[in-house]
PDB file of C-alpha atoms in Angstrom:
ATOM      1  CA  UNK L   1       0.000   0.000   0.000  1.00 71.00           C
ATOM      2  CA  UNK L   2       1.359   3.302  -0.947  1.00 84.00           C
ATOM      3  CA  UNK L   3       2.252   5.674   1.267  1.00 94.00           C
ATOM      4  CA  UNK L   4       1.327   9.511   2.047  1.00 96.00           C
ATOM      5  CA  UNK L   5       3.542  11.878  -0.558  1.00 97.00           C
ATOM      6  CA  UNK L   6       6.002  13.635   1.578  1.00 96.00           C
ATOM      7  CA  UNK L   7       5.856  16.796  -0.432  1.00 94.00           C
ATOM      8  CA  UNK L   8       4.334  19.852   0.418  1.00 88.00           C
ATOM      9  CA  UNK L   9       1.061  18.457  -1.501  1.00 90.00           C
ATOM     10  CA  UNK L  10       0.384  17.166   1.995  1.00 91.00           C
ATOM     11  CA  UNK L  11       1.166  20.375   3.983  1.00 86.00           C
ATOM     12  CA  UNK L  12      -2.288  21.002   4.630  1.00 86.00           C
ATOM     13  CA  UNK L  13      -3.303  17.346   5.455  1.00 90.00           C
ATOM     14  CA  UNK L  14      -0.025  17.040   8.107  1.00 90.00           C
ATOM     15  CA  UNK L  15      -1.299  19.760   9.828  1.00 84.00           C
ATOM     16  CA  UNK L  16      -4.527  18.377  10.482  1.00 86.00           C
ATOM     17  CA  UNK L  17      -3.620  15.204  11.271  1.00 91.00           C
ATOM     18  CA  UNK L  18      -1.277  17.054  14.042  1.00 87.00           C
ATOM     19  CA  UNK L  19      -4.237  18.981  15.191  1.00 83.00           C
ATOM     20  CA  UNK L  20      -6.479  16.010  14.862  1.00 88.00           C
ATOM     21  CA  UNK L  21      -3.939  13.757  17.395  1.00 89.00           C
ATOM     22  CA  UNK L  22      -3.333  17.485  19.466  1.00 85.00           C
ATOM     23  CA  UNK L  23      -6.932  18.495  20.844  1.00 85.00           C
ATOM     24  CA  UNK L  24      -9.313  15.836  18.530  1.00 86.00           C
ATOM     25  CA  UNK L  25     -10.396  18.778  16.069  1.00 81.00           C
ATOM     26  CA  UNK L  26     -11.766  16.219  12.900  1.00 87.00           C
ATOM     27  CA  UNK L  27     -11.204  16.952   9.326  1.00 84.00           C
ATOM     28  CA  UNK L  28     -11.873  16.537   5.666  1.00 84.00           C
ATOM     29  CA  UNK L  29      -8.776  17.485   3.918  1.00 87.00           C
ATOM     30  CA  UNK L  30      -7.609  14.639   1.523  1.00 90.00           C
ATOM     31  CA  UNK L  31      -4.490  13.109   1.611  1.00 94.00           C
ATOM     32  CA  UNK L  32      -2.937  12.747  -1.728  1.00 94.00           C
ATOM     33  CA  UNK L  33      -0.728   9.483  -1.730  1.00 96.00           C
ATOM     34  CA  UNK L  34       2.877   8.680  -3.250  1.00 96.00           C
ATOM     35  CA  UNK L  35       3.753   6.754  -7.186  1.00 94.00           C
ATOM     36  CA  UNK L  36       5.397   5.271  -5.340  1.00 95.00           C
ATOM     37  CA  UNK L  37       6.709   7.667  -2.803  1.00 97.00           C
ATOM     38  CA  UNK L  38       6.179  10.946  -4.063  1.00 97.00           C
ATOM     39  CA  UNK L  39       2.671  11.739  -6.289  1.00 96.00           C
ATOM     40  CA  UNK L  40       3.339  12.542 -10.247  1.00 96.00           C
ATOM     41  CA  UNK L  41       2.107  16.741  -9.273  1.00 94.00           C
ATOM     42  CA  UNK L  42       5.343  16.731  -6.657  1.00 95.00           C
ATOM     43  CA  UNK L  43       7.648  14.562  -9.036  1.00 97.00           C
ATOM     44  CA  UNK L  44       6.548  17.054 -12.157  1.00 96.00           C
ATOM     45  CA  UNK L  45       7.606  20.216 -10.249  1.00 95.00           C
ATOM     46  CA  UNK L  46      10.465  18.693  -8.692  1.00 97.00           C
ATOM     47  CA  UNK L  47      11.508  17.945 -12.589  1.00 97.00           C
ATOM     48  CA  UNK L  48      10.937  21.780 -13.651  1.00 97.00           C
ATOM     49  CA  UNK L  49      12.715  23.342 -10.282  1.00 96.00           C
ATOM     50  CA  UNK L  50      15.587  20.971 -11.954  1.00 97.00           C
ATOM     51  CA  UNK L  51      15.255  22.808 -15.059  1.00 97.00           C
ATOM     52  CA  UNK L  52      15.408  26.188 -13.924  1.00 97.00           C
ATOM     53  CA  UNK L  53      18.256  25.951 -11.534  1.00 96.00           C
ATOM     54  CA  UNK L  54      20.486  26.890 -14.308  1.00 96.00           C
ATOM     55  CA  UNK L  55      19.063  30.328 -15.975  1.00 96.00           C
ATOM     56  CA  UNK L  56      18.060  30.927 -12.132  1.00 95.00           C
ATOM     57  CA  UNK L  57      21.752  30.982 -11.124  1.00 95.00           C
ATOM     58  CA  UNK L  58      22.740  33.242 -13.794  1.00 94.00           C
ATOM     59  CA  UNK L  59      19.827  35.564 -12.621  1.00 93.00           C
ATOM     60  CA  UNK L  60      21.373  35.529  -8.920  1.00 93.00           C
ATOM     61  CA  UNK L  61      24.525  37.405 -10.668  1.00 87.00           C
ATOM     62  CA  UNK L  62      22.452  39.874 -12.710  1.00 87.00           C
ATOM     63  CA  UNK L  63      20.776  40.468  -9.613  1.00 77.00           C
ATOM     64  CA  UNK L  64      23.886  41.234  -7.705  1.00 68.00           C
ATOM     65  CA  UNK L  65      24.900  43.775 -10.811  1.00 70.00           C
ATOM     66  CA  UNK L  66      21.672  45.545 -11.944  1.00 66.00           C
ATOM     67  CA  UNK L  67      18.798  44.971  -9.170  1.00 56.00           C
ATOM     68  CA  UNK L  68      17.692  47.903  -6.795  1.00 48.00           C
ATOM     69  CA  UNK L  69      18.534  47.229  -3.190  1.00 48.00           C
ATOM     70  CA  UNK L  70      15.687  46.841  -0.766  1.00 47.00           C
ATOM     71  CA  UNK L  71      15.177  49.855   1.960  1.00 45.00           C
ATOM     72  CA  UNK L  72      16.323  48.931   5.116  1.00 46.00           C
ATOM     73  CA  UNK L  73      14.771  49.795   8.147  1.00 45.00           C
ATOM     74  CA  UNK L  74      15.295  49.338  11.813  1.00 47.00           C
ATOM     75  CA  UNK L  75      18.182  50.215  14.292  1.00 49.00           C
ATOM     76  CA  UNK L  76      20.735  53.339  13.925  1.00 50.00           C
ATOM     77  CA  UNK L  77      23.959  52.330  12.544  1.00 48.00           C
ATOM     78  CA  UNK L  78      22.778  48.902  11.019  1.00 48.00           C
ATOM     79  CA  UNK L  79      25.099  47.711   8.135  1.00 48.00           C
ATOM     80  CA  UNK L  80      22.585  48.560   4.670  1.00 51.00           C
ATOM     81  CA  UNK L  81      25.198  46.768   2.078  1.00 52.00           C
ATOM     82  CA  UNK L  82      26.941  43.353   2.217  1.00 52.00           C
ATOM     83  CA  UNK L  83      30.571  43.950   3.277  1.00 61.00           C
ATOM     84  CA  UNK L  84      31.449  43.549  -0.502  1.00 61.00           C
ATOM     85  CA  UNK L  85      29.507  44.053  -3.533  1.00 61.00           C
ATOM     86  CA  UNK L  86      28.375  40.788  -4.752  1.00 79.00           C
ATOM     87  CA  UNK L  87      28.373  39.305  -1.062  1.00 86.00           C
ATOM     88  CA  UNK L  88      24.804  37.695  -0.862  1.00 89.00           C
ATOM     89  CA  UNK L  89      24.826  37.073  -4.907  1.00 91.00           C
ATOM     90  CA  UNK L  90      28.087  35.262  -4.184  1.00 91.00           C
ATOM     91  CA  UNK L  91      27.268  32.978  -0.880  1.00 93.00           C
ATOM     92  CA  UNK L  92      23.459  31.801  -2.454  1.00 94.00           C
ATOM     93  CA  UNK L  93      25.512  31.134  -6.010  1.00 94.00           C
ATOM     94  CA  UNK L  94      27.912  28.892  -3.644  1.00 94.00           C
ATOM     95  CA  UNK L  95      24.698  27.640  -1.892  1.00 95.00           C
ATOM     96  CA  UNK L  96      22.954  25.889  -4.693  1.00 96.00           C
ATOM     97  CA  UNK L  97      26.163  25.311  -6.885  1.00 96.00           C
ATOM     98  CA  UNK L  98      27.797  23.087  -3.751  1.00 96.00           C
ATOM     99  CA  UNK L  99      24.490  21.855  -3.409  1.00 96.00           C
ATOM    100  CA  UNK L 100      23.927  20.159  -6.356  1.00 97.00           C
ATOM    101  CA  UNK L 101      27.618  18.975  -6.333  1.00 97.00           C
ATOM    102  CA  UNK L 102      26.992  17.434  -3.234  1.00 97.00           C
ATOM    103  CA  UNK L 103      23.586  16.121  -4.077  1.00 97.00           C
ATOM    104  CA  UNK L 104      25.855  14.352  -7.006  1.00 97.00           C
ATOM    105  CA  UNK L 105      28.558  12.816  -5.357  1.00 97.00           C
ATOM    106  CA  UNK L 106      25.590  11.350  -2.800  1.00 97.00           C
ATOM    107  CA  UNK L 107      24.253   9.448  -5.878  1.00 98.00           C
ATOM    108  CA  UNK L 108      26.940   8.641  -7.943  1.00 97.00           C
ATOM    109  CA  UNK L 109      28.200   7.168  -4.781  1.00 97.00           C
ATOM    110  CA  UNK L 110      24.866   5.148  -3.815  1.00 97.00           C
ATOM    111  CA  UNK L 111      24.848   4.059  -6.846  1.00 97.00           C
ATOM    112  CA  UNK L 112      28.392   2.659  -7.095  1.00 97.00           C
ATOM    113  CA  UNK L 113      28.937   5.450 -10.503  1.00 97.00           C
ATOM    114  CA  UNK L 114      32.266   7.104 -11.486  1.00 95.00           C
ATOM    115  CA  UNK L 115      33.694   9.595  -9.739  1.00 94.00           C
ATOM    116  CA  UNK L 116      32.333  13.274 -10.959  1.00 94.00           C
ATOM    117  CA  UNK L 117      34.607  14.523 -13.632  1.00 91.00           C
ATOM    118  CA  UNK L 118      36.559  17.763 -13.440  1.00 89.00           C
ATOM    119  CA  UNK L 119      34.567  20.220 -15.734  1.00 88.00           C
ATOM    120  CA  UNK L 120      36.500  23.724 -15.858  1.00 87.00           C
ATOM    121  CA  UNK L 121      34.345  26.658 -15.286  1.00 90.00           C
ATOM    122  CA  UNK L 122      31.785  27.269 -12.748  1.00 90.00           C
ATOM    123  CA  UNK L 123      28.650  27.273 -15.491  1.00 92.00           C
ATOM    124  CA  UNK L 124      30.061  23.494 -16.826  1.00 93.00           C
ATOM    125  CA  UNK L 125      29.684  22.457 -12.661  1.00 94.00           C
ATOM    126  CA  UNK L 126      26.048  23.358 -13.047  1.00 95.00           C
ATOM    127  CA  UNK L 127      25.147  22.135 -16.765  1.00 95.00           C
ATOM    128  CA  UNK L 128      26.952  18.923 -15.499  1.00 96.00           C
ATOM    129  CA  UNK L 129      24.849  18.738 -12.416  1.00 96.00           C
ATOM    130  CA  UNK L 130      21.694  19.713 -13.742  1.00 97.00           C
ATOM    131  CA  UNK L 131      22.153  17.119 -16.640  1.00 97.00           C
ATOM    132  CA  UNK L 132      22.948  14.582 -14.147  1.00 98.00           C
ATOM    133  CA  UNK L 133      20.912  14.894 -11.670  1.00 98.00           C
ATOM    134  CA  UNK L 134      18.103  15.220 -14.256  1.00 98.00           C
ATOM    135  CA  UNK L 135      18.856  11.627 -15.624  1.00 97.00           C
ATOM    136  CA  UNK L 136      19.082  10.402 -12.335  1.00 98.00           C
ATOM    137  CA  UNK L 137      16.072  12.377 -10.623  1.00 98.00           C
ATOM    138  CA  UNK L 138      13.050   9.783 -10.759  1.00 97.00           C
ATOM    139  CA  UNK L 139      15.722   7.282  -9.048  1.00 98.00           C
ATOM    140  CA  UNK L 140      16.435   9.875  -6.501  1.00 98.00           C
ATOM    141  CA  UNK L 141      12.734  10.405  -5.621  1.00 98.00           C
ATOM    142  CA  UNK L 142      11.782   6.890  -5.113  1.00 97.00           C
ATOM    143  CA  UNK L 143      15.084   4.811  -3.995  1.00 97.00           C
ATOM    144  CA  UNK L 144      17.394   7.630  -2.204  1.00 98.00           C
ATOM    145  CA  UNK L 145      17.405   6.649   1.527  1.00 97.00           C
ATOM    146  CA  UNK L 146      15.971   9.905   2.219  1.00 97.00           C
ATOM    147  CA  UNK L 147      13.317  10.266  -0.124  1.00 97.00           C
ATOM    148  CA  UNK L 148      10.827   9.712   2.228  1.00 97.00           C
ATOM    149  CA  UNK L 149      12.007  12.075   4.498  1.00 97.00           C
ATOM    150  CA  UNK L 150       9.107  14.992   4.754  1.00 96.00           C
ATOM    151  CA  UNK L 151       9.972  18.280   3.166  1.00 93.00           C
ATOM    152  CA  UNK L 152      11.048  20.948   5.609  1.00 88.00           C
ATOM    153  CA  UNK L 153      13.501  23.020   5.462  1.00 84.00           C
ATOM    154  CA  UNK L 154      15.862  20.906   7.073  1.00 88.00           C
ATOM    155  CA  UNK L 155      15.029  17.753   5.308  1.00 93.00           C
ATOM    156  CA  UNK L 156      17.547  16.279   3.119  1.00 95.00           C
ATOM    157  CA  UNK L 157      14.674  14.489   0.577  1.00 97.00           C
ATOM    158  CA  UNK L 158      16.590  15.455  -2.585  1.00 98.00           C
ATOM    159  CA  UNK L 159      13.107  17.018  -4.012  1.00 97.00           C
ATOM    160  CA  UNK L 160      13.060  19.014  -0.831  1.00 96.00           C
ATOM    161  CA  UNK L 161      16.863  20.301  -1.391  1.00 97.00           C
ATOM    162  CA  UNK L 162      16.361  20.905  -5.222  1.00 97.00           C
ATOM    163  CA  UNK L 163      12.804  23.141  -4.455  1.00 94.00           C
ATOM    164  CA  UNK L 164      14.880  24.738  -1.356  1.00 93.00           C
ATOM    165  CA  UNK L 165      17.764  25.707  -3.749  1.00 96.00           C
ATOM    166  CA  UNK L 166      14.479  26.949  -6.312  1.00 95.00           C
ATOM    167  CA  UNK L 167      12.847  28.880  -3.673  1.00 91.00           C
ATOM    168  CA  UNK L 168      16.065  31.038  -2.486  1.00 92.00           C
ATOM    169  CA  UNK L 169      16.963  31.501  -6.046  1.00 93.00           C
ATOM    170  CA  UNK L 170      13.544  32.812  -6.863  1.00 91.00           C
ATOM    171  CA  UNK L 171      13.565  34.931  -3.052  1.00 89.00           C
ATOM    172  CA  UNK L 172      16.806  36.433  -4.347  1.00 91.00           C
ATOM    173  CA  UNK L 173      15.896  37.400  -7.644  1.00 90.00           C
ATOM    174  CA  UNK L 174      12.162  38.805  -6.613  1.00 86.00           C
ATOM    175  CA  UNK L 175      10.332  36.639  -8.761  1.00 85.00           C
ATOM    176  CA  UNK L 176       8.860  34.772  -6.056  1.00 80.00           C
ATOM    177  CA  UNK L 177       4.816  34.676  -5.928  1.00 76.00           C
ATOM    178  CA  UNK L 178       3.032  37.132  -3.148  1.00 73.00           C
ATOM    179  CA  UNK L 179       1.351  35.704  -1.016  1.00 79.00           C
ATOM    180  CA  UNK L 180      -2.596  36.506  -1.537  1.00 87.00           C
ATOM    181  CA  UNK L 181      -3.705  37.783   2.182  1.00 90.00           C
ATOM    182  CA  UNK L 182      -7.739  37.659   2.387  1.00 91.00           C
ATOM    183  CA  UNK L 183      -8.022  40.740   4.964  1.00 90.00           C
ATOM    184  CA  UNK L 184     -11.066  38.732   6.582  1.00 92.00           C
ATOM    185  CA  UNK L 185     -10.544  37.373  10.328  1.00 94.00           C
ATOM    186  CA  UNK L 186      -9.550  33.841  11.072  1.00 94.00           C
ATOM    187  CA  UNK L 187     -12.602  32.048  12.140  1.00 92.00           C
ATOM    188  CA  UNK L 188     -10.787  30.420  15.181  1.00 90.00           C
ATOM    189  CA  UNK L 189      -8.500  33.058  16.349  1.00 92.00           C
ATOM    190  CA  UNK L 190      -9.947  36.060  14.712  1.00 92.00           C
ATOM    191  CA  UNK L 191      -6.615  38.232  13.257  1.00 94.00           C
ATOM    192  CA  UNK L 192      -6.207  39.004   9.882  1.00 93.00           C
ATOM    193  CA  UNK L 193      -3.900  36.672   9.028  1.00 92.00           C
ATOM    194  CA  UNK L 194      -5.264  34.151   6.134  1.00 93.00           C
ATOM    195  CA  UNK L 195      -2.951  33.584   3.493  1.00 91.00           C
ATOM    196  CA  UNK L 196      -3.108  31.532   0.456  1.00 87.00           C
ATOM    197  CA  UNK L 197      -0.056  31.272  -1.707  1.00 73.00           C
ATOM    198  CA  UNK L 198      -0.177  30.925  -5.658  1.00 63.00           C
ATOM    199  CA  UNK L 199      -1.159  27.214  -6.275  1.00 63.00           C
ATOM    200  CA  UNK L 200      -1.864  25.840  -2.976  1.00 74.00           C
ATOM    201  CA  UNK L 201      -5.405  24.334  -2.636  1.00 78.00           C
ATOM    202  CA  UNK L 202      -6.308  25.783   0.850  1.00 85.00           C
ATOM    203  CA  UNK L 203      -6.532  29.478   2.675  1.00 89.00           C
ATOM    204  CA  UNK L 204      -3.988  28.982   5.714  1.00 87.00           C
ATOM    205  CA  UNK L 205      -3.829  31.046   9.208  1.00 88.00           C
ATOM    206  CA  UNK L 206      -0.165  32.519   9.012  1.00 86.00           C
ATOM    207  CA  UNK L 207      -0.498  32.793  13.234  1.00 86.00           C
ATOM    208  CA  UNK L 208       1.479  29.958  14.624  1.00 76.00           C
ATOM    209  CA  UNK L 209      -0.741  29.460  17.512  1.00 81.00           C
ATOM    210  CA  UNK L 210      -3.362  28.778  15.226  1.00 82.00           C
ATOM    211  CA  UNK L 211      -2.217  27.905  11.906  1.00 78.00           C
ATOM    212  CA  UNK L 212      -6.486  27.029  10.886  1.00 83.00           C
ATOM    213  CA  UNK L 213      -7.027  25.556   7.012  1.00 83.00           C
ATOM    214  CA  UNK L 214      -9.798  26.515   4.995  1.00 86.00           C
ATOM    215  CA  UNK L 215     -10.602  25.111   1.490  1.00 84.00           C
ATOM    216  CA  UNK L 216     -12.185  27.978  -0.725  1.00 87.00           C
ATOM    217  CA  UNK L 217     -15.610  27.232  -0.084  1.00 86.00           C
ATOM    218  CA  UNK L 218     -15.162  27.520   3.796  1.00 88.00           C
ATOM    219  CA  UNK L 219     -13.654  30.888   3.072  1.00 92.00           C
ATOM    220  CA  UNK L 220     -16.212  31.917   1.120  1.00 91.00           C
ATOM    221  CA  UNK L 221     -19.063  30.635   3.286  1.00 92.00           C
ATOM    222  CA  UNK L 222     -17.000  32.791   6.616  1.00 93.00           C
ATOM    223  CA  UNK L 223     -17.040  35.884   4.729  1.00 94.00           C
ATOM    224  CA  UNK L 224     -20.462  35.798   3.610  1.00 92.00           C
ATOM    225  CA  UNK L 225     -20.855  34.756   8.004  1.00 92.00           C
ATOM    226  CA  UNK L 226     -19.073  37.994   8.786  1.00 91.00           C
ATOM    227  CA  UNK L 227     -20.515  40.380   6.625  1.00 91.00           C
ATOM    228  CA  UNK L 228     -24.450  39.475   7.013  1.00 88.00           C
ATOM    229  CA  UNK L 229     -23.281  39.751  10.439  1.00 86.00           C
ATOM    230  CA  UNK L 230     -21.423  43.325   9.752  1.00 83.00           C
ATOM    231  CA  UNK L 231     -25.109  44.300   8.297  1.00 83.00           C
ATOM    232  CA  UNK L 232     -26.960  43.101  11.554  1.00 80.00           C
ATOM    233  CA  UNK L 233     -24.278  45.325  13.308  1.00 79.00           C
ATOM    234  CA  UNK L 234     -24.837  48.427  11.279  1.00 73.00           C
ATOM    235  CA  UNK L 235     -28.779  47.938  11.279  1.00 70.00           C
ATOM    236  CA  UNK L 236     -29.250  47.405  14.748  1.00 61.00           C
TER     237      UNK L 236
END
């Protein structure tokens, strides 16, 4: 029998089982189960993250040259630029380069391959990787001793590394998507703090104390709750 996918397609059901075995609060989110181990939606994006590393690398260096600097706010006499120009372009570039390197070496050495050949220049380490890696990826995902290991931010699941790599890349080059906040209260703890990112199937409370999941129709059904009760308010 298969088992849950450990991608973040199961975010939403983890958390409710956690809450479920927490304080008994029941639920109706689906779980969405691994081909073998991960689902074909988790292995697909894993696949295109792949893809992109490479242009998204270059991007981190263009950033570095010809993208504004953010404001910076907070306490007198904080630094406002890296101690060299470059800096941050240079340590997330050395970030997901090494990490793909390493992610190699892991499986070429698993799986008893060659050593990884010299290749020059810093863009031939990540066509090499990227082509490797890509050839190798649907092993990774089902057979890597890790690849069952939830995706966190800590987890070494190789699709968890590769869309970790992704995600800073995309961060650091501001093409990241916003967050869409629905300026409605929580039904449980009552802040405005629903979010919903771009793509995910359910409204999430962004307080960690609370952390409540609504599917769209909940959402919808709350809002039309609070404002017939907003008109009640303003009638009465």
């Amino acid at each position: 029998m298969p088992a849950p996918c450990p991608g973040s397609c199961n975010n939403a059901w983890r958390r409710a089982e956690q809450q479920l075995a927490a304080d008994g609060t029941d639920h109706d989110i689906p779980v969405t189960w691994g081909q073998p181990v991960h689902c074909l939606r988790c292995t697909g994006r894993t696949h295109a993250q792949l893809a992109e590393l490479p242009e998204l690398v270059v991007a981190i260096s263009l950033e570095a040259i010809h993208g504004t600097a953010p404001k910076t706010t907070g306490t007198i006499g904080r630094a406002a630029t890296p101690a060299w120009p470059g800096q941050a372009a240079r340590l997330l570039t050395d970030l997901v380069i090494g990490g793909m390197l390493e992610l190699e070496d892991d499986i070429r050495e698993l799986r008893r391959l060659s050593r990884r050949p010299g290749r020059g220049i810093e863009g031939r380490h990540v066509t090499g990787a990227v082509r490797f890696l890509t050839a190798h990826l649907d092993w990774a995902l089902t057979e890597h001793p890790l690849a069952e290991e939830v995706h966190d931010r800590l987890s070494g699941n190789p699709a968890a590394q590769i869309g970790g790599w992704h995600r800073a890349a995309l961060r650091f080059t501001r093409r990241d998507a916003r967050l869409e906040h629905h300026r409605i209260p929580c039904p449980r703890c009552e802040l405005l703090t629903l979010f919903r990112a771009d793509g995910d199937d359910y409204i999430e409370c962004r307080n960690i104390n609370c952390q409540t999941l609504l599917t769209p129709a909940e959402l919808y059904a709350h809002t039309k709750a609070v404002a017939e009760a907003y008109k009640s308010q303003v009638a009465a």
